[in-house]
PDB file of C-alpha atoms in Angstrom:
ATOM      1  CA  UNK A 140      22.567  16.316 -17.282  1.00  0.00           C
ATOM      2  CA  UNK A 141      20.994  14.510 -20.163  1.00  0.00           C
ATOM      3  CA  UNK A 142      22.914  11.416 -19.054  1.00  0.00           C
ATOM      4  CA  UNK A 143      21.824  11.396 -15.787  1.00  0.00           C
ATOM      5  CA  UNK A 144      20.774   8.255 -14.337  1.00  0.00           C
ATOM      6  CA  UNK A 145      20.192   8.611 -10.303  1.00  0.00           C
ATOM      7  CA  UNK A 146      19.251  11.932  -8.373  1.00  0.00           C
ATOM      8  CA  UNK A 147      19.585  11.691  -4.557  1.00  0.00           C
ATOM      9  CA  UNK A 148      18.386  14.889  -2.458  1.00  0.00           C
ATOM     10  CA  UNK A 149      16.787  13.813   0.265  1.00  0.00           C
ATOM     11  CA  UNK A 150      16.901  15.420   3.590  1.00  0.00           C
ATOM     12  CA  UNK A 151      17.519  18.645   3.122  1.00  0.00           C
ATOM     13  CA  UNK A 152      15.164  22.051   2.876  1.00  0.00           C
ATOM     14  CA  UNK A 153      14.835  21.633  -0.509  1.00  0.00           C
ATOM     15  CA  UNK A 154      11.731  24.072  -1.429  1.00  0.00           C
ATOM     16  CA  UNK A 155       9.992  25.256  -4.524  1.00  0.00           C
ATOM     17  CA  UNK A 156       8.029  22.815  -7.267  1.00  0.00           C
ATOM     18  CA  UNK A 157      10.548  20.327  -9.557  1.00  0.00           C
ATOM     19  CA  UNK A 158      11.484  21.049 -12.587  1.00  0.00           C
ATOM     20  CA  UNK A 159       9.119  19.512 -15.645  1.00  0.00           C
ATOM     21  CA  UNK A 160      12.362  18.836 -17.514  1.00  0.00           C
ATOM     22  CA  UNK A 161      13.141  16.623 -14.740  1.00  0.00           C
ATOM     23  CA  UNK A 162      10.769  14.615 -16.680  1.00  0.00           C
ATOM     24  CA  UNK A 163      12.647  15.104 -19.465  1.00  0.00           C
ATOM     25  CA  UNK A 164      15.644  12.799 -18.152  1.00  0.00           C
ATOM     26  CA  UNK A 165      15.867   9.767 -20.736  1.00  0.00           C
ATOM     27  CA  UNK A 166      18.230   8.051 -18.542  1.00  0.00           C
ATOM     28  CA  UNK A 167      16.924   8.990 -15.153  1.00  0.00           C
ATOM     29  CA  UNK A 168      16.338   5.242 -13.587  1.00  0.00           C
ATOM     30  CA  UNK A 169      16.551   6.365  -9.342  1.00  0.00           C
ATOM     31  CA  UNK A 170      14.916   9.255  -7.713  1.00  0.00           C
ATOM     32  CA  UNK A 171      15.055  10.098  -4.040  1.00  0.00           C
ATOM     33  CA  UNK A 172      13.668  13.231  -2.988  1.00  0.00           C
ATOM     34  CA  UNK A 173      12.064  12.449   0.634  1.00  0.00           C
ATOM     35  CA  UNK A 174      12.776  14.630   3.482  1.00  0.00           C
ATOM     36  CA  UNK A 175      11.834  18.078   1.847  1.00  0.00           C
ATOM     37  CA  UNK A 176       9.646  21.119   1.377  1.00  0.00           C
ATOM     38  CA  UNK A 177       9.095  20.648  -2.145  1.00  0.00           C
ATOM     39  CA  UNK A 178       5.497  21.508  -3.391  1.00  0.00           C
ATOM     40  CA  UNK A 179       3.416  20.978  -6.684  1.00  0.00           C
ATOM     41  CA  UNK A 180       2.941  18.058  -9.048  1.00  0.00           C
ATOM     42  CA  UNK A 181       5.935  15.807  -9.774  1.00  0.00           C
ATOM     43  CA  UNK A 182       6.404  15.613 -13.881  1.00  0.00           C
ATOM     44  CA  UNK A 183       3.978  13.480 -15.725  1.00  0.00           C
ATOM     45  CA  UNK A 184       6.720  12.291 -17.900  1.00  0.00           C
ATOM     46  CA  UNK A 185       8.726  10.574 -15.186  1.00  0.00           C
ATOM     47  CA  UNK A 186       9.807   7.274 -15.923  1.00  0.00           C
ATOM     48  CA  UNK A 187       8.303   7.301 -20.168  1.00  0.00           C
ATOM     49  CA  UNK A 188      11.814   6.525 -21.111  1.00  0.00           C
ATOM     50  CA  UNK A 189      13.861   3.900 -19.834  1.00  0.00           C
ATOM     51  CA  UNK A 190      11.329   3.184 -16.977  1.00  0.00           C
ATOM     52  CA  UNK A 191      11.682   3.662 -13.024  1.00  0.00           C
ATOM     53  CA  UNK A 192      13.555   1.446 -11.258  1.00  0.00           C
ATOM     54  CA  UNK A 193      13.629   3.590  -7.434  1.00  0.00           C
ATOM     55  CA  UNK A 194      11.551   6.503  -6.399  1.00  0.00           C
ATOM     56  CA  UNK A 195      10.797   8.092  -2.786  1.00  0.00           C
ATOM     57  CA  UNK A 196       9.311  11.337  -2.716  1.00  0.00           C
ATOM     58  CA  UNK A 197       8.402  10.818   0.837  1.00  0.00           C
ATOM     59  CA  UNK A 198       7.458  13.640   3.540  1.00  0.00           C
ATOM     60  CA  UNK A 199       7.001  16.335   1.106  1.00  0.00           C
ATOM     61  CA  UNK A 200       4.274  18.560   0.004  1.00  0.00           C
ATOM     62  CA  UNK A 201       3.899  17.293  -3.468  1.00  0.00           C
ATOM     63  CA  UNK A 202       0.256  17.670  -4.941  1.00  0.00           C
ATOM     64  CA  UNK A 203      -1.654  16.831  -8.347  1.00  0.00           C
ATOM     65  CA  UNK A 204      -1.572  13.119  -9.604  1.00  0.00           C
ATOM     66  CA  UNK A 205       0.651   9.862  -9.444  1.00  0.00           C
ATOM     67  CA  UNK A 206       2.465  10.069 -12.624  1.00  0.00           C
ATOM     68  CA  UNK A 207       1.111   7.492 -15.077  1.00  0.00           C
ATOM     69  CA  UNK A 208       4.322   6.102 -16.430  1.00  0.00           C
ATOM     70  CA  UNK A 209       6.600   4.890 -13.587  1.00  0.00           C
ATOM     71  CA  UNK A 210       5.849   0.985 -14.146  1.00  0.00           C
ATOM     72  CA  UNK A 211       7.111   1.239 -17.312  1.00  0.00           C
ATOM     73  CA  UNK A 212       9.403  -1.324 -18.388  1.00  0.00           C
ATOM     74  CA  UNK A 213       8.168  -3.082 -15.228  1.00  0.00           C
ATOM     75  CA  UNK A 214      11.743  -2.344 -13.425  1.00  0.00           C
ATOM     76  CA  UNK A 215      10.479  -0.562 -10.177  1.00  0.00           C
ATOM     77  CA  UNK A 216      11.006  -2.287  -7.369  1.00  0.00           C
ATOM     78  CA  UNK A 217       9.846   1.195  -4.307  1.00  0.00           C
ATOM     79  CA  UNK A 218       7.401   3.668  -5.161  1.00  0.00           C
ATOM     80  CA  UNK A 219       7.327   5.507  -1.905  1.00  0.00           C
ATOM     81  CA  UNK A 220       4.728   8.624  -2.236  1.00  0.00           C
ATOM     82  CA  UNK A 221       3.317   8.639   1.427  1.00  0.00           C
ATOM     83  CA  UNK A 222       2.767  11.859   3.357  1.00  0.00           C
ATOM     84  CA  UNK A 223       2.159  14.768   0.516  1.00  0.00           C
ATOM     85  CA  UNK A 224      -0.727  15.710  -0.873  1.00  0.00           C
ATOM     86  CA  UNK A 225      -1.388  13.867  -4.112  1.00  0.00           C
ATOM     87  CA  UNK A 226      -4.919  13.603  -5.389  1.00  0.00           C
ATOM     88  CA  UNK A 227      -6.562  11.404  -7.896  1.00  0.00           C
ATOM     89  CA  UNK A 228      -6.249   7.768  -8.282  1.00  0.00           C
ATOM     90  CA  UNK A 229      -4.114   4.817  -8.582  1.00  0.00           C
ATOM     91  CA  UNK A 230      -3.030   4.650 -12.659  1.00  0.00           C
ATOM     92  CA  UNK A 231      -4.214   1.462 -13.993  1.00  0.00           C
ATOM     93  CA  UNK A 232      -1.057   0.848 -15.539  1.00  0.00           C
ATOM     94  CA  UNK A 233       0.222   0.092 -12.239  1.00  0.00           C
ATOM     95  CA  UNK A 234      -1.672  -3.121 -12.703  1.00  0.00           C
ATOM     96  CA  UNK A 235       0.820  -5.126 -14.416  1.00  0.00           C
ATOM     97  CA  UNK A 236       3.378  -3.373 -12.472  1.00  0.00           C
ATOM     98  CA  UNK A 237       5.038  -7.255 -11.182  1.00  0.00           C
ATOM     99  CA  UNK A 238       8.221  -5.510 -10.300  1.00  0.00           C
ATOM    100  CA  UNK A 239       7.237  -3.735  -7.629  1.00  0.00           C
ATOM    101  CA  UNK A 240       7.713  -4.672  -4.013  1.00  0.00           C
ATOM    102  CA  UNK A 241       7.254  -2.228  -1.534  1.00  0.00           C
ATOM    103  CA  UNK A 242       4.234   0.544  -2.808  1.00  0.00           C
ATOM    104  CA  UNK A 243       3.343   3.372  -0.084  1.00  0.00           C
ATOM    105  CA  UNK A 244       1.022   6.060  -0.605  1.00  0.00           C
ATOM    106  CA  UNK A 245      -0.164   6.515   3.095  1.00  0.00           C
ATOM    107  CA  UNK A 246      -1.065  10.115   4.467  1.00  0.00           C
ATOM    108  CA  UNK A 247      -2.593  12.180   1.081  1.00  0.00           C
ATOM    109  CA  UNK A 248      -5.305  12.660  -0.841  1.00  0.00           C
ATOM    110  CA  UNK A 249      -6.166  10.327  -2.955  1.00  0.00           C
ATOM    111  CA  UNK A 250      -9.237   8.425  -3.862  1.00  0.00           C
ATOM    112  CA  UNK A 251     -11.237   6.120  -5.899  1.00  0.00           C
ATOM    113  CA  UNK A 252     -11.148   2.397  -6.806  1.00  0.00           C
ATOM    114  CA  UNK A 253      -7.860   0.567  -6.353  1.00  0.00           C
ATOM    115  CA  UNK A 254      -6.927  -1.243  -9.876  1.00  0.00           C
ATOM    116  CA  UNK A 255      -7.610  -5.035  -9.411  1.00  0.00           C
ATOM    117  CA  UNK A 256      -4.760  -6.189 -10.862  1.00  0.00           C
ATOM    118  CA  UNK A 257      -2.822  -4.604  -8.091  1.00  0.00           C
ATOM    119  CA  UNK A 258      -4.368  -6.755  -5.285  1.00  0.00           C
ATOM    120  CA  UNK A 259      -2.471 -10.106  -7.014  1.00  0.00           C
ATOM    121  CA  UNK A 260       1.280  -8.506  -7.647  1.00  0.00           C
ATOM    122  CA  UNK A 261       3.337 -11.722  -6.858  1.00  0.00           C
ATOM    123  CA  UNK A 262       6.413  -9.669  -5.831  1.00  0.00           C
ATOM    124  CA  UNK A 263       4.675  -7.187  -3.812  1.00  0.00           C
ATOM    125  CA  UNK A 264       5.508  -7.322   0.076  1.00  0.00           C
ATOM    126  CA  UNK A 265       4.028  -4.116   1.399  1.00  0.00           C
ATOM    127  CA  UNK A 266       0.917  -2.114   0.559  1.00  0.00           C
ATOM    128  CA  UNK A 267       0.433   1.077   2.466  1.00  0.00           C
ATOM    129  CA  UNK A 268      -2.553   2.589   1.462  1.00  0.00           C
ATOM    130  CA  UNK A 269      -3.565   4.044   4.949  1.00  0.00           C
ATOM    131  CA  UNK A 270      -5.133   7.660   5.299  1.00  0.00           C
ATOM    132  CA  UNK A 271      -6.493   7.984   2.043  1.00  0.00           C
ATOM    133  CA  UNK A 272      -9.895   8.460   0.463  1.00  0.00           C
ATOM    134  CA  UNK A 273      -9.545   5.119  -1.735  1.00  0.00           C
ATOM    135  CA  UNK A 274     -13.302   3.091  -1.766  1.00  0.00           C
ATOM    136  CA  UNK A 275     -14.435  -0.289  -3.322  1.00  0.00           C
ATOM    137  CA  UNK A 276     -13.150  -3.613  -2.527  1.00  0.00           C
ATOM    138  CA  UNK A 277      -9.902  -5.779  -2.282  1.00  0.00           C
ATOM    139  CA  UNK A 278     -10.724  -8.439  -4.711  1.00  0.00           C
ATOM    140  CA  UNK A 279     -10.230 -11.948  -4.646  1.00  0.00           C
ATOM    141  CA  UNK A 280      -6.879 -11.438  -6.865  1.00  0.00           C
ATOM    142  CA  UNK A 281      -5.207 -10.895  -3.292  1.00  0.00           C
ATOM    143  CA  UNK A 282      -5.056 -14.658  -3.678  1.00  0.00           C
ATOM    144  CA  UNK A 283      -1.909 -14.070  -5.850  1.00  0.00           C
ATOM    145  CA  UNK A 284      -0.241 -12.257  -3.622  1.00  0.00           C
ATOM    146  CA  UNK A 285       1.866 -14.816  -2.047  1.00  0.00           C
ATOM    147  CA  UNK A 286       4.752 -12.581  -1.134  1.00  0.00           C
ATOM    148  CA  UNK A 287       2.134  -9.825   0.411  1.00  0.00           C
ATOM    149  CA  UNK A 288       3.710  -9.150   3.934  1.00  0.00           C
ATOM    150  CA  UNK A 289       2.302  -6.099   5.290  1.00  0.00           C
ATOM    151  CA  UNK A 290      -1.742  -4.992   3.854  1.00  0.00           C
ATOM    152  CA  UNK A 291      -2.299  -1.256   5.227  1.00  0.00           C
ATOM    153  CA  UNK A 292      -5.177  -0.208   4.533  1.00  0.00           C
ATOM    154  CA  UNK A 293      -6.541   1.776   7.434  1.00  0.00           C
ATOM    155  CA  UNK A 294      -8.717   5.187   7.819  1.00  0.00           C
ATOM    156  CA  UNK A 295     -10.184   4.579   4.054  1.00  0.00           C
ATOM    157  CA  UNK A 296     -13.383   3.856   2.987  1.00  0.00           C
ATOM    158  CA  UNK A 297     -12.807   0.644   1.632  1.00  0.00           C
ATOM    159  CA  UNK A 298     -15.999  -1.124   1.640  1.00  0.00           C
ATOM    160  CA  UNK A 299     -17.569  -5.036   0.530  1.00  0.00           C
ATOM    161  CA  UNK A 300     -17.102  -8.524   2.472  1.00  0.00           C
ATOM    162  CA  UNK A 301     -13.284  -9.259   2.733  1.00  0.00           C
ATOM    163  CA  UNK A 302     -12.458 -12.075   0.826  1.00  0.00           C
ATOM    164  CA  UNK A 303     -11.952 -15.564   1.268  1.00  0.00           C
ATOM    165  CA  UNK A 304      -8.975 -15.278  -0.857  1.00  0.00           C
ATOM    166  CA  UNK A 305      -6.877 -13.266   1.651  1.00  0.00           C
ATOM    167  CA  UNK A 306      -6.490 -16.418   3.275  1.00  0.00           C
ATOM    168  CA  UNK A 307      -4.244 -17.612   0.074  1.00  0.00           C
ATOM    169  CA  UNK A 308      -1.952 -14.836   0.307  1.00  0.00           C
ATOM    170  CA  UNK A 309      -0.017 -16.684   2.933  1.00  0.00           C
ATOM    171  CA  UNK A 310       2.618 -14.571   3.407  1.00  0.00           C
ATOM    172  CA  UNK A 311       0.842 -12.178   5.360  1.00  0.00           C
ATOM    173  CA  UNK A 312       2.250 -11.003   8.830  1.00  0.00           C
ATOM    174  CA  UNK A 313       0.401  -7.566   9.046  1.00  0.00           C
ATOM    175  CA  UNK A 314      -3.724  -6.638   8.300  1.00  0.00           C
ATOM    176  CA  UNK A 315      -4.742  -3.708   9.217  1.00  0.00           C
ATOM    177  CA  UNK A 316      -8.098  -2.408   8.036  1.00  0.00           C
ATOM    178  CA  UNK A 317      -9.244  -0.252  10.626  1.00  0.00           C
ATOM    179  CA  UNK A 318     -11.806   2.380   9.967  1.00  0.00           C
ATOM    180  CA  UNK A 319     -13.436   1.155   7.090  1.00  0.00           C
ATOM    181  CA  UNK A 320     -16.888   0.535   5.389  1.00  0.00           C
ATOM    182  CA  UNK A 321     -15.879  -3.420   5.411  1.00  0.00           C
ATOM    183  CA  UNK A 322     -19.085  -5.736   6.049  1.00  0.00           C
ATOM    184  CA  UNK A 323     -19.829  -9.122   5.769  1.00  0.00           C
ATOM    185  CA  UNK A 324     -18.096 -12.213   8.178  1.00  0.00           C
ATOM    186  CA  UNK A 325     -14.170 -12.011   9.045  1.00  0.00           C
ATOM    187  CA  UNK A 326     -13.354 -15.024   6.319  1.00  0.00           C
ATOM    188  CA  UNK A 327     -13.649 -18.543   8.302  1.00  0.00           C
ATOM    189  CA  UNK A 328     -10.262 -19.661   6.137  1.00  0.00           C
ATOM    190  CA  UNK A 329      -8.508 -16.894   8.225  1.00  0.00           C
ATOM    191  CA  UNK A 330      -6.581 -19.850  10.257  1.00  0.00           C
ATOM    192  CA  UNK A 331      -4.721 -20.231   6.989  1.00  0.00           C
ATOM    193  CA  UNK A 332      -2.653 -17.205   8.068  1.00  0.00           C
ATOM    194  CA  UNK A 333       0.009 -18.982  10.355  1.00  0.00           C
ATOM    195  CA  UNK A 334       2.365 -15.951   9.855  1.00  0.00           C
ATOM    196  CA  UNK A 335      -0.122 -13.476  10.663  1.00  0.00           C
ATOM    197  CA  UNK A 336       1.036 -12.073  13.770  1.00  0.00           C
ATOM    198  CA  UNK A 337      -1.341  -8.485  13.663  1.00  0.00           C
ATOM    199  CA  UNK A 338      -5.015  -8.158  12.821  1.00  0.00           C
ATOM    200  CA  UNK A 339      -7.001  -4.980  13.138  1.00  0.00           C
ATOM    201  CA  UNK A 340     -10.634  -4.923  11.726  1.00  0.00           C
ATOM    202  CA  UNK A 341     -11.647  -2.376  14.002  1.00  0.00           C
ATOM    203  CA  UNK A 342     -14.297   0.191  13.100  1.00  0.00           C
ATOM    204  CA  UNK A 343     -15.885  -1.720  10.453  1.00  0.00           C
ATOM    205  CA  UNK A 344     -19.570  -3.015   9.781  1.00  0.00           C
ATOM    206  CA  UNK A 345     -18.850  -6.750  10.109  1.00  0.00           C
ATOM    207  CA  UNK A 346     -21.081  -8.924  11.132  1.00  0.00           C
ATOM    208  CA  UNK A 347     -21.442 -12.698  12.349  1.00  0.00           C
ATOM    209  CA  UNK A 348     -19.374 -14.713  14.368  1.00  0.00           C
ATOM    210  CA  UNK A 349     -15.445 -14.730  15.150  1.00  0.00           C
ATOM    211  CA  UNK A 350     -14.354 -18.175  13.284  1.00  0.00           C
ATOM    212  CA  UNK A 351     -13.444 -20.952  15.387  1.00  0.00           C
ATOM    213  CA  UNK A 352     -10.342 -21.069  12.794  1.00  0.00           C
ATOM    214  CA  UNK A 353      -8.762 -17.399  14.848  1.00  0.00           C
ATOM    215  CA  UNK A 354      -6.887 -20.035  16.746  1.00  0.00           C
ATOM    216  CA  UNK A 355      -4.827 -21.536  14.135  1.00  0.00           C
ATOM    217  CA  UNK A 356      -2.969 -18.100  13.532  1.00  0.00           C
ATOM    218  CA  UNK A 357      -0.309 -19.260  16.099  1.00  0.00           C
ATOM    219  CA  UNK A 358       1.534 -16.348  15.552  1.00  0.00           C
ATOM    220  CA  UNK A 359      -1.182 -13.406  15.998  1.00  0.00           C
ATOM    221  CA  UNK A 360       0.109 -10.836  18.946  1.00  0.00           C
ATOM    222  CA  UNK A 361      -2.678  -8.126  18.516  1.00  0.00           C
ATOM    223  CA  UNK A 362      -6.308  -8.668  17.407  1.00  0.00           C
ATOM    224  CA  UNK A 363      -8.576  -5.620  17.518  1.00  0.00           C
ATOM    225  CA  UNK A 364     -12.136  -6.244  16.207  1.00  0.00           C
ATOM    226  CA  UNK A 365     -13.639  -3.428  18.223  1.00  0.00           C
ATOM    227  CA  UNK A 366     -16.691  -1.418  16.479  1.00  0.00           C
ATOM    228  CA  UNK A 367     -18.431  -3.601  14.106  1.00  0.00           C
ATOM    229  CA  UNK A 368     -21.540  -5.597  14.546  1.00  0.00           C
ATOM    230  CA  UNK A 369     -19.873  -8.900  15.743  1.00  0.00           C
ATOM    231  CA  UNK A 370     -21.684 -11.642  17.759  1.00  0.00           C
ATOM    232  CA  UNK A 371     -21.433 -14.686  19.571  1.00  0.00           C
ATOM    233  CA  UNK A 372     -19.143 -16.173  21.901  1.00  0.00           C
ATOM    234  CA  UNK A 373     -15.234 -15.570  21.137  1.00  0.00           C
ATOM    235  CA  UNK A 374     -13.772 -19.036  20.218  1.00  0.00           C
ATOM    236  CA  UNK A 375     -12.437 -20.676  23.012  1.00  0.00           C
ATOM    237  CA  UNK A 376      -9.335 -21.255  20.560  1.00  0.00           C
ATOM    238  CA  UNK A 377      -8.067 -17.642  21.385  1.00  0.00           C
ATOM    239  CA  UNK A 378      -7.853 -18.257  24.488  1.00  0.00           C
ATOM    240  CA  UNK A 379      -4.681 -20.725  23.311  1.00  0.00           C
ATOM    241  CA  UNK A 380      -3.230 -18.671  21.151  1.00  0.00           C
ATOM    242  CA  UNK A 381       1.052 -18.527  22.312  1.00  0.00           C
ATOM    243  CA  UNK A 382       1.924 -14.806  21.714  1.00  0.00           C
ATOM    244  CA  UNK A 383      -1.359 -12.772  22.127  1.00  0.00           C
ATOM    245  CA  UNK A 384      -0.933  -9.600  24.031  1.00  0.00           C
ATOM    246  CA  UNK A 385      -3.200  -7.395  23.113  1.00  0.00           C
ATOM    247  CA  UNK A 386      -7.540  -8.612  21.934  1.00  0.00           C
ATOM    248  CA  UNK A 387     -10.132  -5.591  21.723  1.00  0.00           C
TER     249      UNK A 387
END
């Protein structure tokens, strides 16, 4: 098996914990383990060789940390992790990880401060980081993330103002930052957004008024902004907006 270069085994009853030689693999490039019973930490060593290029290990019950080493080489283009039970924190090696397009870690345990860098990966397009424990800010390096899609962020306790710089990343289709410690004013460059066609901010602590600029995302369906502190009148530019079917 030394050779080995891509393990597929997903959807099956796979049970038990994986292997640490798995880690061991100096050629192993693709991983896809999703749809299992699996259990314990996956190897540390994964990806130290010749570097990740593909790895789901989705809709297990893998625990411990997010081994450190997967970016390396910058080749991996999915890191799909959500619904286990990992712990522990982003690796800030994941920082310079430019590869990678579609990270999800939804649905486990972890926690702390999301590397900056991470905000600002050009080639990133989704970023599920729902049902987490994961605090601090997004920073204003979001403004590099011009092929940022979908921002998932919901049931964390993210917390700060929201940036004027998400307005930059103008790719976005998909913000959801519901149940959060957010604060501050929704960013009056929101308008910017003219793909943006979902924005939750519900169950926040933001304050001040609803910019005027709401109305230039022409393409927003769903706007929920129920449970902060917001005042004022809701811009009569709303009102206008083609495709909304759902405000709270």
């Amino acid at each position: 098996m030394t050779k080995l270069a891509s393990l597929h085994l997903f959807g099956n009853k796979f049970s038990g914990e994986i292997p640490k030689e798995i880690g061991d693999l100096k050629n192993l490039t693709e991983l896809s383990l999703y749809g299992n019973n699996f259990t314990g930490p996956l190897p540390q060593k994964l990806g130290s060789w010749v570097g990740m290029q593909y790895l789901d290990v989705s809709d297990n019950s893998f625990s411990g940390p997010i081994p450190p080493h997967l970016c390396k080489h910058n080749q991996i283009d999915e890191l799909a992790l959500l619904n286990n039970s990992f712990s522990g924190t982003i690796p800030e090696t994941y920082a310079n990880c430019t590869s990678l397009a579609r990270f999800r870690l939804s649905r486990n345990s972890l926690s702390g401060v999301v590397p900056s860098g991470i905000w600002g990966l050009a080639n990133l397009k989704l970023f599920d980081l729902a049902m987490n424990q994961f605090e601090g800010p997004v920073t204003s390096d979001i403004a590099k993330a011009k092929s940022l899609a979908q921002l998932l962020l919901s049931y964390n306790k993210f917390s700060g103002e929201l940036p004027l710089e998400i307005s930059e990343a103008s790719s976005l289709v998909s913000i959801q930052l519901s149940s959060n410690q957010f604060s501050g004013h929704i960013p009056e460059t929101i308008g910017k957004l003219k793909k943006l066609t979902s924005l939750t901010l519900n169950g926040n602590n933001l304050s001040g008024i609803v910019p005027d600029s709401i109305g230039s995302c022409t393409s927003l369906n769903e706007i929920n902004l129920a449970g902060n502190s917001l005042s004022g009148a809701i811009p009569a530019s709303v009102g206008s907006l083609p495709t909304l079917n759902s405000l709270n």
